[in-house]
Coordinates of C-alpha atoms and ligand atoms in Angstrom, one line a residue:
M1 CA -17.0 -4.4 -6.3
P2 CA -18.9 -3.3 -3.6
E3 CA -20.2 0.5 -3.8
E4 CA -19.0 1.5 0.1
V5 CA -14.9 0.1 -1.1
L6 CA -15.7 2.9 -4.6
V7 CA -17.1 5.6 -2.4
Q8 CA -14.5 5.3 0.4
A9 CA -11.8 5.7 -2.5
A10 CA -13.6 8.0 -3.8
S11 CA -13.7 10.2 -1.4
E12 CA -9.6 8.8 -1.0
M13 CA -8.4 9.6 -4.4
L14 CA -6.7 12.8 -3.7
D15 CA -4.9 13.5 0.2
W16 CA -5.4 8.9 1.5
P17 CA -5.6 9.1 5.3
D18 CA -4.2 6.8 7.5
A19 CA -5.8 4.6 10.1
N20 CA -6.5 8.1 12.5
G21 CA -7.2 10.2 10.2
K22 CA -4.5 12.0 9.1
R23 CA -4.3 12.8 5.8
C24 CA -0.4 12.3 4.4
G25 CA -0.4 15.1 1.3
M26 CA -0.5 12.5 -1.9
G27 CA -3.2 10.3 -3.4
V28 CA -2.0 5.8 -3.2
M29 CA -1.1 6.3 -6.8
E30 CA 1.8 9.0 -6.4
M31 CA 3.2 7.1 -3.0
S32 CA 5.9 5.3 -3.1
H33 CA 6.3 1.1 -3.6
R34 CA 8.4 1.8 -0.5
G35 CA 7.5 4.4 1.7
K36 CA 6.1 4.7 4.8
E37 CA 2.9 4.8 3.6
F38 CA 2.5 2.5 1.2
T39 CA 4.3 -0.3 3.0
S40 CA 1.1 -0.4 6.1
I41 CA -1.1 -0.1 3.4
C42 CA 0.3 -3.7 2.1
A43 CA 0.4 -4.9 5.4
H44 CA -2.6 -3.8 6.0
A45 CA -4.1 -5.7 3.4
E46 CA -2.4 -9.0 4.2
S47 CA -3.1 -9.1 7.6
T48 CA -6.6 -8.5 6.7
L49 CA -6.3 -10.9 3.7
R50 CA -4.9 -14.4 6.2
S51 CA -7.1 -13.8 9.0
L52 CA -10.1 -13.8 6.6
L53 CA -9.4 -17.1 4.8
A54 CA -7.8 -18.2 7.4
V55 CA -4.8 -18.3 6.0
P56 CA -1.8 -20.6 8.4
A57 CA 0.7 -19.5 9.3
H58 CA 3.3 -22.1 7.6
F59 CA 1.7 -20.4 4.0
K60 CA 2.7 -17.6 2.0
I61 CA 0.5 -14.7 0.4
L62 CA 2.2 -12.9 -1.9
F63 CA 1.0 -10.3 -4.0
M64 CA 2.3 -10.6 -8.1
Q65 CA 1.0 -9.5 -11.2
G66 CA 0.2 -11.5 -15.1
G67 CA -3.3 -13.0 -13.5
G68 CA -4.6 -16.1 -13.7
L69 CA -2.5 -17.3 -17.2
A70 CA 0.5 -16.4 -16.2
E71 CA 0.3 -18.2 -13.1
N72 CA -0.7 -21.0 -15.3
A73 CA 3.4 -20.4 -16.7
I74 CA 4.4 -18.6 -12.9
V75 CA 3.0 -22.6 -11.6
P76 CA 4.5 -25.8 -14.0
M77 CA 8.0 -22.9 -14.1
N78 CA 8.9 -22.9 -9.8
L79 CA 6.5 -26.5 -8.8
N80 CA 7.3 -29.3 -11.2
A81 CA 10.9 -30.1 -10.1
L82 CA 9.2 -31.0 -6.7
R83 CA 9.5 -34.6 -7.2
A84 CA 11.9 -34.8 -10.8
Q85 CA 15.1 -37.0 -11.1
P86 CA 18.0 -34.1 -11.5
G87 CA 17.6 -33.2 -15.3
Q88 CA 14.3 -34.0 -15.8
R89 CA 10.9 -32.1 -16.2
G90 CA 8.6 -32.8 -13.8
Q91 CA 5.8 -34.3 -14.0
T92 CA 2.8 -32.7 -13.7
D93 CA -1.0 -33.9 -13.8
F94 CA -4.6 -31.6 -14.7
V95 CA -8.1 -32.5 -13.8
V96 CA -9.8 -30.7 -16.7
T97 CA -13.5 -29.9 -15.6
G98 CA -13.8 -26.7 -18.2
S99 CA -12.2 -24.1 -20.1
W100 CA -9.6 -22.7 -17.4
S101 CA -7.5 -26.0 -16.6
Q102 CA -7.6 -27.1 -20.0
K103 CA -6.1 -23.4 -20.6
S104 CA -3.6 -24.4 -17.9
L105 CA -2.7 -28.0 -18.8
Q106 CA -2.3 -26.7 -22.1
E107 CA -0.1 -23.7 -20.8
A108 CA 2.0 -26.2 -18.6
G109 CA 2.9 -28.2 -21.6
K110 CA 5.8 -25.9 -22.1
Y111 CA 7.2 -26.6 -19.6
S112 CA 6.6 -30.1 -17.8
D113 CA 5.8 -33.3 -18.2
T114 CA 2.2 -32.6 -18.1
H115 CA -0.6 -35.9 -18.4
L116 CA -4.8 -35.9 -17.3
A117 CA -5.5 -37.4 -14.8
A118 CA -9.2 -36.7 -15.7
S119 CA -12.2 -34.8 -17.5
S120 CA -14.9 -33.7 -18.1
Q121 CA -15.3 -32.8 -21.9
A122 CA -16.8 -35.7 -23.1
S123 CA -20.4 -34.4 -20.9
G124 CA -19.6 -30.4 -22.4
F125 CA -17.7 -29.3 -18.8
T126 CA -21.0 -30.3 -17.0
D127 CA -19.9 -32.4 -14.6
I128 CA -16.8 -33.3 -12.5
P129 CA -15.6 -36.7 -12.4
D130 CA -14.8 -38.7 -9.1
P131 CA -11.9 -38.0 -7.5
A132 CA -12.2 -42.0 -7.4
S133 CA -10.9 -42.3 -10.7
W134 CA -8.0 -40.6 -11.3
E135 CA -5.1 -40.9 -12.9
I136 CA -2.8 -39.4 -10.7
R137 CA 1.0 -40.5 -11.5
Q138 CA 3.0 -41.3 -8.4
G139 CA 6.2 -39.8 -9.4
A140 CA 4.1 -36.1 -10.2
S141 CA 4.7 -33.3 -8.6
Y142 CA 1.6 -31.4 -8.3
V143 CA -2.3 -32.2 -9.4
H144 CA -3.8 -29.2 -11.0
I145 CA -6.9 -28.4 -10.1
C146 CA -9.6 -25.3 -11.3
S147 CA -12.3 -25.2 -8.6
N148 CA -14.5 -23.0 -10.2
E149 CA -14.8 -22.9 -13.8
T150 CA -15.8 -19.5 -14.7
I151 CA -17.2 -19.9 -18.2
H152 CA -18.9 -23.5 -17.1
G153 CA -20.2 -23.2 -13.8
V154 CA -18.5 -25.9 -12.3
E155 CA -18.0 -25.6 -8.9
F156 CA -15.8 -28.4 -6.9
Q157 CA -18.1 -28.0 -3.5
A158 CA -15.3 -29.6 -2.0
L159 CA -11.7 -30.1 -2.4
P160 CA -9.7 -33.1 -3.1
D161 CA -8.0 -35.0 -0.8
L162 CA -5.0 -35.8 -2.5
K163 CA -3.3 -38.1 0.7
A164 CA -6.1 -39.9 0.9
L165 CA -6.4 -41.5 -3.0
G166 CA -2.6 -42.5 -1.9
S167 CA -1.1 -39.0 -3.6
D168 CA 1.8 -37.4 -2.3
A169 CA 1.0 -34.3 -5.0
A170 CA 0.4 -31.0 -3.9
L171 CA -2.6 -29.5 -4.3
V172 CA -2.4 -26.7 -7.2
V173 CA -5.8 -24.8 -7.2
D174 CA -6.8 -22.2 -9.7
F175 CA -9.6 -20.2 -7.2
S176 CA -9.7 -16.6 -9.6
S177 CA -13.6 -17.0 -9.2
Q178 CA -13.7 -19.0 -6.2
V179 CA -11.4 -17.1 -3.4
A180 CA -13.4 -15.1 -0.1
S181 CA -16.5 -16.6 -1.2
R182 CA -16.5 -19.9 0.7
P183 CA -13.7 -20.5 3.6
V184 CA -10.4 -22.6 2.1
E185 CA -9.8 -26.1 3.3
W186 CA -5.6 -25.1 3.3
S187 CA -5.1 -28.3 5.0
R188 CA -5.8 -30.2 1.0
I189 CA -3.4 -27.6 -0.5
G190 CA -0.2 -26.3 -1.8
L191 CA -0.3 -23.7 -4.1
A192 CA -3.9 -21.4 -4.6
F193 CA -4.0 -18.7 -7.0
G194 CA -6.2 -16.2 -8.4
G195 CA -6.7 -13.3 -10.4
A196 CA -8.4 -10.4 -8.5
Q197 CA -11.0 -9.3 -10.5
K198 CA -13.9 -10.9 -9.7
N199 CA -13.9 -11.5 -5.7
L200 CA -11.1 -9.0 -4.0
G201 CA -10.5 -6.0 -6.3
P202 CA -9.6 -4.6 -9.8
A203 CA -7.5 -6.4 -13.1
G204 CA -4.0 -6.3 -12.2
L205 CA -2.9 -8.0 -8.5
T206 CA -2.3 -12.0 -8.2
L207 CA -3.2 -13.1 -5.7
V208 CA -0.9 -16.6 -4.7
V209 CA -0.7 -18.8 -1.6
V210 CA 1.7 -21.3 -1.4
R211 CA 3.1 -23.6 1.0
E212 CA 6.2 -22.4 2.8
D213 CA 8.0 -25.8 2.2
L214 CA 7.3 -25.6 -1.6
L215 CA 9.5 -22.6 -1.7
G216 CA 12.8 -23.3 -3.5
H217 CA 12.4 -25.9 -6.6
A218 CA 12.2 -23.1 -9.3
M219 CA 13.9 -24.1 -12.7
A220 CA 16.7 -22.2 -14.0
I221 CA 14.6 -19.9 -16.4
C222 CA 12.6 -18.7 -13.9
P223 CA 12.2 -15.0 -14.6
S224 CA 13.7 -13.6 -10.5
A225 CA 9.5 -11.9 -10.3
F226 CA 8.2 -14.7 -11.1
N227 CA 10.9 -17.1 -8.9
Y228 CA 7.9 -17.2 -5.6
Q229 CA 10.9 -17.9 -3.3
T230 CA 12.3 -14.3 -4.4
V231 CA 8.6 -12.9 -4.3
A232 CA 8.8 -14.3 -0.8
A233 CA 11.8 -12.9 0.5
N234 CA 11.0 -9.5 -0.9
G235 CA 7.6 -9.0 0.6
S236 CA 6.6 -8.9 -2.9
M237 CA 7.6 -5.9 -3.5
Y238 CA 11.1 -7.4 -5.5
N239 CA 9.6 -5.2 -8.0
T240 CA 6.6 -2.4 -8.1
P241 CA 3.6 -4.8 -6.6
P242 CA 0.4 -3.7 -8.0
T243 CA 0.1 -0.7 -5.7
Y244 CA -3.0 0.7 -6.5
A245 CA -5.3 -2.2 -6.7
I246 CA -3.9 -3.3 -3.7
Y247 CA -4.9 -0.8 -2.0
M248 CA -8.4 -1.3 -3.2
A249 CA -8.4 -4.9 -2.7
G250 CA -7.4 -3.5 1.5
L251 CA -10.2 -2.4 0.8
V252 CA -12.3 -5.4 0.2
F253 CA -11.2 -7.1 2.7
D254 CA -11.5 -4.7 5.3
W255 CA -15.3 -4.7 3.5
L256 CA -15.7 -8.5 4.6
Q257 CA -15.0 -7.7 7.2
R258 CA -17.2 -5.4 8.4
Q259 CA -19.7 -8.4 6.1
G260 CA -19.1 -11.0 9.2
G261 CA -16.1 -12.5 7.1
I262 CA -16.2 -15.5 5.1
A263 CA -18.3 -17.6 6.8
A264 CA -21.7 -14.6 6.7
M265 CA -20.8 -14.8 2.7
E266 CA -20.9 -17.9 2.1
V267 CA -24.4 -17.9 3.9
Q268 CA -25.9 -15.2 1.3
N269 CA -23.8 -16.5 -1.8
I270 CA -25.6 -19.9 -0.5
S271 CA -28.7 -17.7 -0.5
K272 CA -28.3 -16.0 -4.3
A273 CA -27.6 -19.3 -5.9
R274 CA -30.5 -20.9 -4.5
A275 CA -32.5 -18.0 -5.6
L276 CA -31.6 -18.7 -9.0
Y277 CA -30.9 -22.3 -9.3
Q278 CA -34.7 -22.7 -8.8
A279 CA -36.0 -20.4 -10.9
I280 CA -33.9 -21.6 -13.5
D281 CA -35.6 -25.6 -12.6
S282 CA -38.4 -24.2 -11.7
S283 CA -39.5 -23.3 -16.1
G284 CA -40.3 -24.1 -18.8
L285 CA -38.6 -21.5 -20.0
Y286 CA -34.4 -21.4 -19.0
S287 CA -32.0 -24.3 -17.9
N288 CA -28.7 -24.8 -16.6
P289 CA -26.6 -28.2 -18.2
V290 CA -24.3 -29.2 -14.8
A291 CA -24.9 -31.7 -13.1
A292 CA -26.5 -30.9 -9.1
H293 CA -23.3 -31.3 -6.9
C294 CA -21.2 -29.1 -8.8
R295 CA -23.4 -26.4 -9.6
S296 CA -21.0 -22.6 -9.1
R297 CA -22.4 -21.2 -6.8
M298 CA -20.7 -17.7 -8.5
N299 CA -21.4 -18.4 -12.3
V300 CA -24.0 -19.0 -12.7
P301 CA -24.7 -20.4 -17.1
F302 CA -28.6 -20.2 -18.3
F303 CA -29.7 -21.2 -21.8
L304 CA -33.2 -20.0 -23.4
R305 CA -35.3 -22.7 -24.9
T306 CA -34.9 -21.2 -27.9
E307 CA -31.3 -18.8 -29.2
A308 CA -33.8 -17.0 -31.4
L309 CA -34.7 -15.1 -27.6
N310 CA -31.3 -14.2 -26.6
D311 CA -31.1 -10.6 -28.0
A312 CA -35.0 -9.1 -26.6
F313 CA -33.7 -11.3 -23.6
L314 CA -30.6 -8.3 -23.3
S315 CA -32.1 -6.0 -25.0
G316 CA -34.7 -6.1 -22.0
A317 CA -32.6 -6.4 -19.5
A318 CA -30.9 -4.0 -20.2
A319 CA -33.2 -1.5 -19.3
A320 CA -34.2 -2.9 -16.8
G321 CA -30.1 -2.5 -14.9
L322 CA -29.5 -5.9 -15.3
L323 CA -27.2 -5.5 -16.9
Q324 CA -23.6 -8.0 -18.0
L325 CA -25.7 -11.9 -18.8
K326 CA -24.5 -11.9 -22.4
G327 CA -22.9 -15.6 -22.0
H328 CA -19.5 -16.5 -23.1
K329 CA -18.9 -16.6 -26.8
S330 CA -17.1 -20.2 -25.9
V331 CA -20.7 -21.3 -24.5
G332 CA -23.4 -18.5 -25.8
G333 CA -26.4 -18.0 -23.7
M334 CA -26.5 -16.6 -20.7
R335 CA -24.6 -16.3 -17.0
T336 CA -25.2 -14.7 -14.2
S337 CA -22.1 -14.1 -12.1
L338 CA -22.8 -13.6 -7.9
Y339 CA -19.5 -12.4 -6.8
N340 CA -19.8 -11.2 -3.3
A341 CA -20.7 -7.4 -3.8
M342 CA -24.0 -8.8 -5.6
P343 CA -26.6 -8.4 -3.3
L344 CA -29.5 -11.1 -2.7
T345 CA -31.4 -7.8 -3.7
G346 CA -30.2 -8.1 -8.1
V347 CA -31.0 -11.7 -7.3
Q348 CA -34.0 -11.1 -7.1
A349 CA -34.8 -8.9 -9.4
L350 CA -32.8 -10.6 -11.9
V351 CA -35.6 -13.6 -11.3
A352 CA -38.4 -10.7 -11.2
Y353 CA -37.3 -10.2 -14.9
M354 CA -36.8 -13.6 -16.0
Q355 CA -40.4 -14.7 -14.6
E356 CA -41.8 -11.3 -16.4
F357 CA -40.2 -12.1 -19.6
E358 CA -41.4 -15.6 -19.8
R359 CA -44.7 -14.9 -19.8
R360 CA -44.5 -12.7 -22.2
H361 CA -43.0 -15.5 -24.1
A362 CA -44.8 -18.3 -23.6
Ligands
LIG401 N1 -8.9 -19.1 -14.3 C1 -10.4 -18.2 -14.0 C2 -11.0 -19.6 -12.6 C3 -10.6 -17.3 -14.9 O1 -12.1 -17.4 -14.4 C4 -9.3 -17.1 -15.5 C5 -10.3 -15.2 -15.8 N2 -11.9 -14.8 -16.2 C6 -8.6 -17.0 -15.6 C7 -8.1 -18.1 -15.2 C8 -7.5 -16.5 -16.3 O2 -7.6 -15.3 -15.3 P1 -6.9 -13.7 -16.4 O3 -7.3 -12.8 -16.9 O4 -7.0 -12.7 -14.9 O5 -5.1 -13.5 -16.9

């Protein structure tokens, strides 16, 4: 979270001021979600996000709950039947480039006829298979990708153009850890979803952006609160939305605009990632296994030459105020997350620490 946003939220916690600075006598957590105060907060968050991400008018922005993992079920329940014959399970195709897309494939199997169109498992999820080699079925309703694999540090630098690959399927993108870090190629997307807790705000809010023509195809068993058409028709207020998380995300969107928007964030994110990869590649102690063309700007996993140094690295880092560097338990090593709120100076401090640690352990 940007510190500026936390300071603002703290100052507004007991008594929220409207856009003119007029206090309303209650905090955001105490408001009715249908009252005029919260309605204005939600509408402001949505319109600021639409303008920041340049979301075209024929896409709906939905504020939901359940996180990325719930969407792994909600997406197939809503979209698998797009191109299915009556009475048949729809076909859903997956490109697996790491743990998160793997989980999506597994979950969708409960609701649809899944198929692995491509996988980089053989490389240990250090690469993205060339889209020209993907085996997309002609009847597939959608193709799912994870545009940034948060654990393996593998990122699509451009979204695949399914039309150019000869497919009419909709592209579904899990952009949980990529959203708001760079511009989005909406013309290639049918639906994108992401948990808010990386670049958008606190956990509890899930963003779904869906092309209007994909609404209205949900399975009969789909819970009403998870039916995109119902959520859209009710302006994300079919049930009580995560009001405080939406408010906080709105403050983050305002902050992003003050930074110069997504284009400015992308420039900064490129600088941060470059500084860290350069430090890793020029060292004899650290390494990153991901192919250069798909290295993530947001999550940079790296490994020390010997595992035996991991504890010393982490405790020295913590003593220097550099926190949360331990790699995900499934891959080990270290992982640095360079989300929007992390300034370049934070990366520079990490690089200085890494270099000093390497000198000490040469
Ligand atoms: N997809 C991606 C790319 C993620 O990084 C995560 C969480 N780290 C998830 C899905 C799961 O999200 P949640 O915990 O919000 O369900």
